[in-house]
Amino acid sequence: MKIPRPGAAMLAALTALLPAVAVAADGAIGTFPDMTTGALGILAVVTFVVAYGLVISEEFSHLRKSKPVIVAAGFIWVLVAIAYQQHGDIHAAERALRAVFLEYAELMLFLLSAMTFINTMDERHIFRAIRGWMVSAGFSLRTIYWLTGLLAFFISPFADNLTTALLMVSVVLAVSKDSRFIAVSCISIVVGANAGGAFSPFGDITTLMVWQKGMVKFHEFFALFIPSVVNWLVPAALMAMAVPKEKPHAVREKIRVKYGGYVVVGLFLCTIAMTVGMHQFLHLPPFLGMMTGLGLLKVYGYFIRRDELRNSSAISGPTDEAFAIKEGYKPAHKPFDIFISMKRAEWDTLMFFYGVVLCVGGLGAFGYLAATSQFLYQGFGATAANIFIGLASAVIDNIPIMYAVLSMNPDMSHGQWLLVTLTAGVGGSLLSIGSAAGVALMGQARGIYTFFSHLKWTWAIALGYAASIWVHFLINARSF
């Protein structure tokens, strides 16, 4: 998920000045006179801008980003209710709010299930084992550069881009202290993680929203695979010239996967298959398959817990063998607990998602999304609008952008829906602050991977962005 940035205020201010007729939110409310220039509508926009300003200042104020948008969401919907009551319908706001909340609830349960699986795999040392293999293999710096970027690309379709980026950067920092190598490797990892998430419904919240909304079917996302590869490969190839040719000393690090780790991976893959099958053939919402898989994981967690209790209580004595076994288990008084994995979910992100979805939905009820849709898609055309949305996602969080596009529901071809899915997913790579992966890596490689070290290669990333769009138009021409 992308970290919100300052451009949102300008976008909201722009939409506030555009005249429009209020439209239905998923058919939940009727047509009312223009409310975009009314006092309540303007106050709603101001509320959103102020809340987003507090989100942007999180790094300095340490106020978690979910808090201001949750409060803003409640206030905006109070304004919506008052506005519609003034036009004679006391139940319109309630129907609209329930429609918006249902969309959020489905996505939230899906994400909670996926996050629990990822946290459980992390707790079982799956990701540490991958890291241990890479740092112990004795690869050259160039090989590690390509491997970390490639793995970031292929892991992020299943894990979130933040987890993937943190895993790969830990390898980079472990094998070398060369600042040139670390900087370009971090950029490659960020671009690879964001690009990898663009061709999978499981890779990013934006692709998940597009899938659950029914704009793109599961198998149709793979039409973006080659454009996504190009998006990462072009800048990666250009930056590879800056990677030193030396071969560092191998770091001896062997991590043993805990009991049941590989089974958890298998359960996750089976859950994905079950989710896709239930949605494709039975037309059931994806969250049901994911929650069913979560239930299976909880049942298997019961057996992991029993194994840890049994082995921990059986281990005693000062022998080396006993200590070697004990390292893979928690103490008997604190065995594996699946609810710890659920507790470690990105709750701030999930609650931020709630606030943003309701805020944007409330602004849509006033007619601002219709105004923006008319301004962008009818004024500039679908292609220009979708490319602009990708560029905007480098400074604005891609969740409200994509939710706004889905709520606008512009009349455009299947190829254009694929295009906006691609651009919203990879546009954040243009700046280091454009995605959660980039922000996190600036903290991990502090002083080496910085905003300006990333900006130095923005031209190469922009070439990849343009090339991926061109390839999409080339190979998916029939969908336009």
Coordinates of N, CA and C in Angstrom, one line a residue, residues 1 20 68 150 266 289 296 301 348 356 363 435 478:
M1 N 0.8 -1.2 0.0 CA 0.0 0.0 0.0 C 0.9 1.2 0.0
A20 N -21.1 19.9 -10.7 CA -21.5 18.6 -11.1 C -22.9 18.3 -10.5
P68 N -6.9 10.5 12.1 CA -7.6 11.7 11.6 C -8.6 11.3 10.5
L150 N 14.5 -9.5 -8.6 CA 13.7 -10.5 -9.3 C 12.7 -11.2 -8.2
G266 N 1.7 -24.1 1.8 CA 0.8 -24.9 1.0 C -0.7 -24.5 1.2
G289 N -13.8 -17.1 0.4 CA -12.7 -18.1 0.2 C -11.5 -17.8 1.1
L296 N -9.1 -22.7 8.1 CA -8.3 -23.9 8.0 C -6.9 -23.7 8.6
G301 N -3.2 -24.4 13.1 CA -2.4 -23.8 14.2 C -2.6 -24.5 15.5
D348 N -3.3 -0.4 11.6 CA -3.3 1.0 11.3 C -3.7 1.2 9.8
V356 N -10.4 6.3 4.7 CA -10.3 6.8 3.3 C -11.5 6.4 2.5
L363 N -17.6 12.2 -0.1 CA -17.4 13.2 -1.1 C -18.1 12.8 -2.4
S435 N 5.5 4.9 -2.1 CA 5.0 3.6 -1.7 C 5.5 3.3 -0.3
R478 N -6.2 -5.7 -28.5 CA -7.6 -6.1 -28.7 C -8.5 -5.7 -27.6

